[in-house]
Short mmCIF file of C-alpha atoms in Angstrom, two decimals:
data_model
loop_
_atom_site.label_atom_id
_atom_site.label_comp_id
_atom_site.label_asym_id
_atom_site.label_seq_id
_atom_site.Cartn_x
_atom_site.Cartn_y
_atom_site.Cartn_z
CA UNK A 63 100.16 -105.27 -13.56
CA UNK A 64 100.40 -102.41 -16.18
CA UNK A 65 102.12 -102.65 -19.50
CA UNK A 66 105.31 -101.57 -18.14
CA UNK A 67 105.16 -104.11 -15.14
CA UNK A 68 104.40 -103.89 -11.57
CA UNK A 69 103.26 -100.66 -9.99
CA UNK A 70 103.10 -99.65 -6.32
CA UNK A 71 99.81 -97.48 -7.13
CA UNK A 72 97.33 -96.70 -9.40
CA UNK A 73 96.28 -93.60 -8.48
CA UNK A 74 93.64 -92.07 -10.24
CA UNK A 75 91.86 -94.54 -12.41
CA UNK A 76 89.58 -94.80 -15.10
CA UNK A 77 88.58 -98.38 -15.69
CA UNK A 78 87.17 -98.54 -19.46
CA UNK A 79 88.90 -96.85 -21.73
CA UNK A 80 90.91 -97.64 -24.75
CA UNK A 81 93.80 -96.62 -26.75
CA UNK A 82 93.54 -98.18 -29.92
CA UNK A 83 90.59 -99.39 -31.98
CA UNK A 84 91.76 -101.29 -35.24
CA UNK A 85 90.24 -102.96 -37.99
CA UNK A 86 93.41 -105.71 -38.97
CA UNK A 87 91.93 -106.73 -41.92
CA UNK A 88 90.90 -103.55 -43.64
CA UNK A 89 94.55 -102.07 -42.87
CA UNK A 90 95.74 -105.07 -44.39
CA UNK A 91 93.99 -104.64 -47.56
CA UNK A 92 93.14 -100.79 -48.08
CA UNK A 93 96.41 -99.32 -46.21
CA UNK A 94 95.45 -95.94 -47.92
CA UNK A 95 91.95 -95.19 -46.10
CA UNK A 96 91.86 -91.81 -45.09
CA UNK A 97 92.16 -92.83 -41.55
CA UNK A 98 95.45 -94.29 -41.74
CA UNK A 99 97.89 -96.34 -39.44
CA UNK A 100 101.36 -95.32 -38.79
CA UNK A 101 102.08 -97.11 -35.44
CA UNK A 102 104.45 -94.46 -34.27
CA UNK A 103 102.48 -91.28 -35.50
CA UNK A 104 99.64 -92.62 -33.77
CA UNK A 105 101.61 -93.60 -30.61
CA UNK A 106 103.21 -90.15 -30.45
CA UNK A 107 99.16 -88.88 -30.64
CA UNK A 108 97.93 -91.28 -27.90
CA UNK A 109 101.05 -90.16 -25.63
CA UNK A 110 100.18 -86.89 -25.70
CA UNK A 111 96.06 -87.22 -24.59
CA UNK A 112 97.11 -89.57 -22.36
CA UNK A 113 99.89 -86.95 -20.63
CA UNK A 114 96.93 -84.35 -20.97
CA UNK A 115 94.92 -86.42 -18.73
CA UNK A 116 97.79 -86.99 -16.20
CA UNK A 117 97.86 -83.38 -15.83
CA UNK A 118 94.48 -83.51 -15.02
CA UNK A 119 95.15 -85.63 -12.37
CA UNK A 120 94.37 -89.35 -13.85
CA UNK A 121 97.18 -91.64 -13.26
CA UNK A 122 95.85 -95.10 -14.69
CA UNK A 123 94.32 -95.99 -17.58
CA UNK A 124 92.27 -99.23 -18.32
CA UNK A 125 92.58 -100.70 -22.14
CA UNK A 126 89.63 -103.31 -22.27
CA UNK A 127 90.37 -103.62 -25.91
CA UNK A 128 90.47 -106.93 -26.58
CA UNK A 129 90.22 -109.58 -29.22
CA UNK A 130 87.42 -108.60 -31.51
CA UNK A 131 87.96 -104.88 -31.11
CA UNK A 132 91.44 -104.74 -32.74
CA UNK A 133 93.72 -105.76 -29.89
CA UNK A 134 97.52 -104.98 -30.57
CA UNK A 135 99.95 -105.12 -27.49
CA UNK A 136 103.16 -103.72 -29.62
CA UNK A 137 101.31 -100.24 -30.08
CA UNK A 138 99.88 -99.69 -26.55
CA UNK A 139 103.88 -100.33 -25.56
CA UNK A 140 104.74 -97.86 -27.72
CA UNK A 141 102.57 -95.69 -26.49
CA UNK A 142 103.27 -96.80 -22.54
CA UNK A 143 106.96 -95.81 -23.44
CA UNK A 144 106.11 -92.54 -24.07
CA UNK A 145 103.61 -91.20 -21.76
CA UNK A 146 103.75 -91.59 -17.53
CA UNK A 147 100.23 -92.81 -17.52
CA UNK A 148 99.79 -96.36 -16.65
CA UNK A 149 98.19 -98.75 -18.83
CA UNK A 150 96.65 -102.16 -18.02
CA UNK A 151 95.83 -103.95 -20.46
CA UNK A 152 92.73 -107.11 -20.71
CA UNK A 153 91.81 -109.88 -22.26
CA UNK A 154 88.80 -111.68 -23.14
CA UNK A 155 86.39 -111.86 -26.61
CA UNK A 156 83.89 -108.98 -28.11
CA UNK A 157 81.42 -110.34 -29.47
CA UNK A 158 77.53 -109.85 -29.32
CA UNK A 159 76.09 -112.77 -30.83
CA UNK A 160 78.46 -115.14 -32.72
CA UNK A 161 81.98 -116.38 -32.21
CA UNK A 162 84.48 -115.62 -34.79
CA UNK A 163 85.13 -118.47 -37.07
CA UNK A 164 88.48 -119.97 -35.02
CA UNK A 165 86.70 -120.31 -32.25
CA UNK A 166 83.14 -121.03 -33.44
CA UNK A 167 84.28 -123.54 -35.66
CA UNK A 168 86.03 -125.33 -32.63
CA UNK A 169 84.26 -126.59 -29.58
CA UNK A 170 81.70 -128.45 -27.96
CA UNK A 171 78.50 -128.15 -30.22
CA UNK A 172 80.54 -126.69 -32.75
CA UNK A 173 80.78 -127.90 -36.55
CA UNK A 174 83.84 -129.75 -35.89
CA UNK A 175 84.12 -129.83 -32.70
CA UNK A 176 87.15 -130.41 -30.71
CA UNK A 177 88.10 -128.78 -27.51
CA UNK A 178 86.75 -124.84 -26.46
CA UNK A 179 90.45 -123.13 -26.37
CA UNK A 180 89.25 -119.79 -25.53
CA UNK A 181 89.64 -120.35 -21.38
CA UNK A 182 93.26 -121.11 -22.60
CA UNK A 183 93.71 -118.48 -24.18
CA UNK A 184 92.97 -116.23 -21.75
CA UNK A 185 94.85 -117.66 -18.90
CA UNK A 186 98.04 -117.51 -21.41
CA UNK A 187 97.23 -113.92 -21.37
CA UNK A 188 96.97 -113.02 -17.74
CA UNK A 189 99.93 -115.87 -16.49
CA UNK A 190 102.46 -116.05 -19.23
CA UNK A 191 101.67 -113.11 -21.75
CA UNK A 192 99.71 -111.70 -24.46
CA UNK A 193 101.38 -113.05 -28.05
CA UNK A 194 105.17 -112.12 -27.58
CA UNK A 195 105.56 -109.28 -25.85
CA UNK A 196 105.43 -110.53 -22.16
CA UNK A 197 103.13 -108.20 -21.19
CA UNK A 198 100.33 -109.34 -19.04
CA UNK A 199 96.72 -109.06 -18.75
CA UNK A 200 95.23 -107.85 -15.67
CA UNK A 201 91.52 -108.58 -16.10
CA UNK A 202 88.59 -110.22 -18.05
CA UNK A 203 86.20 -109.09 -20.53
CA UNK A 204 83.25 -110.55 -22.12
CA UNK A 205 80.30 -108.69 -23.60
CA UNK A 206 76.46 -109.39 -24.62
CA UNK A 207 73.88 -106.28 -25.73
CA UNK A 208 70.48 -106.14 -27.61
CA UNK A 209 70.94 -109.29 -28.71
CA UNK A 210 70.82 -111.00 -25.18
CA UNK A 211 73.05 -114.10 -23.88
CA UNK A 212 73.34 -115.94 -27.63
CA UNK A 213 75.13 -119.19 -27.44
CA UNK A 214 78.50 -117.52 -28.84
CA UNK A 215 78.05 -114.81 -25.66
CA UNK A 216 77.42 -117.61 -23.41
CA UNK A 217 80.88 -119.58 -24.45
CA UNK A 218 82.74 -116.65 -24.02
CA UNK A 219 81.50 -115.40 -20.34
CA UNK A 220 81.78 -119.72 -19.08
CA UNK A 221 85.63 -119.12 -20.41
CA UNK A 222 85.90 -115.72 -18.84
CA UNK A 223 84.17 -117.82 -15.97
CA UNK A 224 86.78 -120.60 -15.80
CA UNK A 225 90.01 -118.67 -16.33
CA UNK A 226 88.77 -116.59 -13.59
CA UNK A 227 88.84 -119.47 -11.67
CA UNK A 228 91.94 -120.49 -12.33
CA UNK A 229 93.95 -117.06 -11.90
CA UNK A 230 91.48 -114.76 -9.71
CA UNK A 231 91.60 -111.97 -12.70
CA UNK A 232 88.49 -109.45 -12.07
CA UNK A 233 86.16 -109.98 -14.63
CA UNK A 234 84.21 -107.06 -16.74
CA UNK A 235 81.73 -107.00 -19.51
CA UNK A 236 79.83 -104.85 -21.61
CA UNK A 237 76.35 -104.31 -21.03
CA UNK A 238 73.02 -103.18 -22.56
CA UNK A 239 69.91 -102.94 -19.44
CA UNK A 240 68.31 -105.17 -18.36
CA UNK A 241 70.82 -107.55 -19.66
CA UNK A 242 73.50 -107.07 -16.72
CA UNK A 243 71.04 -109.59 -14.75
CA UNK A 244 71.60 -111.79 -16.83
CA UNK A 245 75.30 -111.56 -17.33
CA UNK A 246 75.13 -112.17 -13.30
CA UNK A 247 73.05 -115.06 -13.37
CA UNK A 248 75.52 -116.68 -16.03
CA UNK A 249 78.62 -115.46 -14.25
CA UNK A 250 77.25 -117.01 -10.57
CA UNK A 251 76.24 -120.12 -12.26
CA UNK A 252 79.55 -120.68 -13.63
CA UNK A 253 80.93 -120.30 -9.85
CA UNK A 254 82.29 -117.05 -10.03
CA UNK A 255 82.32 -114.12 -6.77
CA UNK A 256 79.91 -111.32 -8.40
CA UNK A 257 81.95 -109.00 -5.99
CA UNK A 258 84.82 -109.68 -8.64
CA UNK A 259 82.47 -108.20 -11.03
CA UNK A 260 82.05 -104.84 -13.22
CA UNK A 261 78.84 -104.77 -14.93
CA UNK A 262 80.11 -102.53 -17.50
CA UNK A 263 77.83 -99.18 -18.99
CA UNK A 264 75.85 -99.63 -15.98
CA UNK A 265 75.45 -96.13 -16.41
CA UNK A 266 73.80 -96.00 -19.45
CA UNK A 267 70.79 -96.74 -17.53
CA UNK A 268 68.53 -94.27 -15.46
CA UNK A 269 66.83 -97.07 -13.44
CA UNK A 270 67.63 -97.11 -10.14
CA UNK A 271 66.07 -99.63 -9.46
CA UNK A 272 67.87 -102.08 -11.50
CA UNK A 273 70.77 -100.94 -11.25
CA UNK A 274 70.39 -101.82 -7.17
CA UNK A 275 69.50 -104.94 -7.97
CA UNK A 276 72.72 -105.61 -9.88
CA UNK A 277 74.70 -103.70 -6.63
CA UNK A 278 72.51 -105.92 -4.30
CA UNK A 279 74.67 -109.04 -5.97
CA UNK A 280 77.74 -107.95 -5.19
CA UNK A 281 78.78 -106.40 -8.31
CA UNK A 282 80.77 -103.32 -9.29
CA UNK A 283 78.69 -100.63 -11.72
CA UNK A 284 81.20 -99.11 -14.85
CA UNK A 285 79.52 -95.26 -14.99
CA UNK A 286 81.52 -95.59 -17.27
CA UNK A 287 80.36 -93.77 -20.81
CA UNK A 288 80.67 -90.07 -19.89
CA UNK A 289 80.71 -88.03 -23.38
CA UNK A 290 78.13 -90.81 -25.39
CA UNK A 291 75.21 -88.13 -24.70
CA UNK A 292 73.10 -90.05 -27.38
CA UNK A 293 72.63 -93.01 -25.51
CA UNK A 294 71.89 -91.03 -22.16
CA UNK A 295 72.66 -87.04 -21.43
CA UNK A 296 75.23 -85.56 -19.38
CA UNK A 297 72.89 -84.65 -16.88
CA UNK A 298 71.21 -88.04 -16.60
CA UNK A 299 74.44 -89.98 -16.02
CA UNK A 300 75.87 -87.02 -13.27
CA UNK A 301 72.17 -87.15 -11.79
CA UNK A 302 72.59 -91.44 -11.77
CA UNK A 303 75.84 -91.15 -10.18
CA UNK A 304 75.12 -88.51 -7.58
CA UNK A 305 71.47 -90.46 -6.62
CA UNK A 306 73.60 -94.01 -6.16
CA UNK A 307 76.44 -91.83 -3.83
CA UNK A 308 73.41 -90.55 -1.65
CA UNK A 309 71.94 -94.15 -1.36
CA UNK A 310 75.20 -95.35 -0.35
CA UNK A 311 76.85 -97.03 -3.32
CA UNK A 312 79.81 -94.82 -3.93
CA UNK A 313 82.04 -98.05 -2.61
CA UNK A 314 80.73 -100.08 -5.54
CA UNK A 315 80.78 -97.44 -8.69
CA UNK A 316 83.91 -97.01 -11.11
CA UNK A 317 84.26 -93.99 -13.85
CA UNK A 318 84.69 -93.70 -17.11
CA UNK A 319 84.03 -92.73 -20.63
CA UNK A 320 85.01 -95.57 -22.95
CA UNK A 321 86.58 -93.84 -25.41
CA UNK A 322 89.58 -94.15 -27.84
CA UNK A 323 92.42 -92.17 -28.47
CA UNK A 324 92.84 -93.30 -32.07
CA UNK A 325 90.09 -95.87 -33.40
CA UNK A 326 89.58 -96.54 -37.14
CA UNK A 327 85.73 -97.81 -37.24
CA UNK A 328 84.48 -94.37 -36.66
CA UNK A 329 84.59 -91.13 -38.48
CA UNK A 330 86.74 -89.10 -36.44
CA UNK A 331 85.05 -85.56 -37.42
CA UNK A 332 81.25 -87.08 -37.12
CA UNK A 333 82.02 -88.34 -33.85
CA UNK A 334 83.56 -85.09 -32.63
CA UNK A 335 80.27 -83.09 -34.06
CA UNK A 336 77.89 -85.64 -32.35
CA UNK A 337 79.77 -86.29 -29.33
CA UNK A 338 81.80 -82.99 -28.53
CA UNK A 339 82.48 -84.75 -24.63
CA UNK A 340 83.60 -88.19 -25.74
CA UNK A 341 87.32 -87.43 -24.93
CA UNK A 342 89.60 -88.61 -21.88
CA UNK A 343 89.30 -85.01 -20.24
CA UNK A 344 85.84 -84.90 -19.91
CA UNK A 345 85.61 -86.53 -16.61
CA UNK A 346 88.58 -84.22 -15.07
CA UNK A 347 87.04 -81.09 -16.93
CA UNK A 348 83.52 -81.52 -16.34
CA UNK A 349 82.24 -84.72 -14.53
CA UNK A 350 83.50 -84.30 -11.41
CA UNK A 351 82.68 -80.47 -11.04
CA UNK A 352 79.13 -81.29 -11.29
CA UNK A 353 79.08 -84.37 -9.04
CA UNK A 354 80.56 -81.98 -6.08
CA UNK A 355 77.60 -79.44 -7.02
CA UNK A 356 75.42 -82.13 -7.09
CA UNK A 357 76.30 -83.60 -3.14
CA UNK A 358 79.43 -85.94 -4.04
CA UNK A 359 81.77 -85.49 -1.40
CA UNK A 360 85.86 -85.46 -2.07
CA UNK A 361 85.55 -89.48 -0.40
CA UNK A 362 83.76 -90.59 -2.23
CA UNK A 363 84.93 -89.37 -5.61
CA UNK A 364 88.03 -90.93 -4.47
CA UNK A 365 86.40 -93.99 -3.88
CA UNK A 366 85.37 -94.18 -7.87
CA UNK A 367 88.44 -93.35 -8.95
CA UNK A 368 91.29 -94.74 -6.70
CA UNK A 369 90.03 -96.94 -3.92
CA UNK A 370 87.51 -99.39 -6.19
CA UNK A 371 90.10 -99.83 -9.25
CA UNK A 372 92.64 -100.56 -6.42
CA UNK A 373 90.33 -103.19 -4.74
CA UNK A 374 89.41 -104.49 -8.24
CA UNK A 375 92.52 -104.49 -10.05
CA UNK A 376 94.72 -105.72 -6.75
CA UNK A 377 93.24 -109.22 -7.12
CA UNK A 378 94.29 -112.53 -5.64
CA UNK A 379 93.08 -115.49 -5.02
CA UNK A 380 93.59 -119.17 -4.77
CA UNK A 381 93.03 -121.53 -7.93
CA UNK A 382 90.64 -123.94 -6.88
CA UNK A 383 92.14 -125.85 -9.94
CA UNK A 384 95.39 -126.44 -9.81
CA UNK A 385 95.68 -124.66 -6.14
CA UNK A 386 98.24 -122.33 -6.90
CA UNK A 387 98.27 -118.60 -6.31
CA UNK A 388 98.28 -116.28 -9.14
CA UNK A 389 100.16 -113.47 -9.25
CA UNK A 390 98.73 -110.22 -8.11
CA UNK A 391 99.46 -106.58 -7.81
CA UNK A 392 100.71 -104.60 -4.82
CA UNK A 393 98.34 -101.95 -5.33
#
């Protein structure tokens, strides 16, 4: 399911990206920051990156932007009108420690109390719709980092958890090692497949070791922050990648960069002096050149890019809810 509807085939797929980044309440109030939103300037801008990348040969984009990172469906349409990249879209709740005050006001062990709507919320998304533009989510996303698995993370992966459940939607999260473990043990508990899984920024980590563990679970691995060469180098994440491919893994690893093609909470010209890669064409351009030098054979890039988002994003299951089937793709 992409934002334009059903597709036969992904293609070429990078599964964590975004297109827009937005910060509602700041635009709201200071409209004249030097950043500046004009919905249909900044489609026109995200169209044309996005056809840049289809010329390098990506055909699907994932937008794991959701609620908490400045979500808003009517843009990406915009922007899925003009460009021939698909988008699929996600839903879920970014937070790394508390819940924002609708929701953490609301709930069990919450100051009033009441029922926990976000599960709710997020099978509305993937079955009926995000707000009123009928388009549909296609997978989950919950997030915990330094801060570990705080009670607000926790409410948010049991609802990713149970609307999982309920629809079959892949699940993804962001995470910050060693706390991917974690994230599984929570996930599991909650009674969800781990082979439905992507620990996301996996490949922030040089560990092998750990990040085996996590594959021995069942879990997919997001290598998926190519161009963030503060966090680890260029050659670190190829030399990750490449090391996992040898061992085997290539069936179980997804690319990416995680990057934006227009976000407001980040000074666009520091970010291009301290991170000259972060950019859609990086993985195209130089990623993949230096995986093939480096042993990665023409399988099993495909594998990363086409044949795991396929198997990931094709989903279906059986509610064991209501027992109904959920929709799925026919990739």
């Amino acid at each position: 399911m992409t934002v334009k509807g059903q597709v036969d085939d992904l293609g070429a797929t990078l599964m964590h990206e975004h297109v827009f980044g937005l910060s509602p309440e700041i635009l709201w109030n200071w409209p004249d920051i030097p950043e500046g939103w004009d919905l249909e300037a900044r489609a026109r801008e995200a169209a044309a990156k996005l056809d840049a990348v289809k010329a390098a040969g990506i055909d699907t984009i994932v937008d794991l932007t959701v609620v908490g990172l400045g979500r808003y469906v009517p843009a990406v349409q915009r922007v899925a009108e003009l460009t021939e990249v698909n988008i699929v879209v996600a839903t879920g709740l970014y937070t790394y420690d508390a819940l924002p005050p609708y929701f953490g006001n609301r709930g069990p062990g919450s100051l009033f109390g009441g029922p926990d709507r976000l599960a709710e919320f997020f099978v509305r998304d993937l079955t009926e719709g995000i707000g009123r533009t009928g388009v549909r989510a296609a997978m989950l996303k919950c997030a915990s980092d330094h801060l570990g698995m705080t009670k607000g993370c926790e409410r948010v992966f049991r609802a990713a958890a149970e609307a999982h459940l309920a629809t079959g939607a892949p699940i993804t999260t962001h995470s910050a090692e060693p706390g991917g473990l974690e994230q599984q043990r929570v996930l599991a508990k909650a009674g969800v497949d781990l082979t439905r899984v992507v620990i996301g920024h996996a490949g922030d980590s040089t560990d092998l070791a750990y990040l085996e563990e996590l594959l021995a679970a069942g879990s997919y691995l997001g290598m998926d922050r190519f161009g963030i060469e503060t966090i680890s180098s260029f050659d670190a994440r190829c030399a990750v990648v490449a090391a996992l491919c040898e061992r085997g893994h290539a069936g179980r690893l997804v690319l990416s960069h995680d990057s934006y093609c227009f976000n407001d909470r980040f000074d666009p010209d520091v970010v291009r002096r301290r991170h000259p890669n972060y950019h859609l064409l990086h993985i195209p351009a130089d990623v993949l050149p230096e995986l093939r030098r480096r042993g990665v054979t023409e399988e099993q890039i495909h594998q990363m890019l086409v044949d795991n988002p396929r198997r990931i994003l094709g989903w279906t299951s059986t509610s064991p809810r209501t027992g109904t089937s959920p929709r799925r793709t026919t990739s």
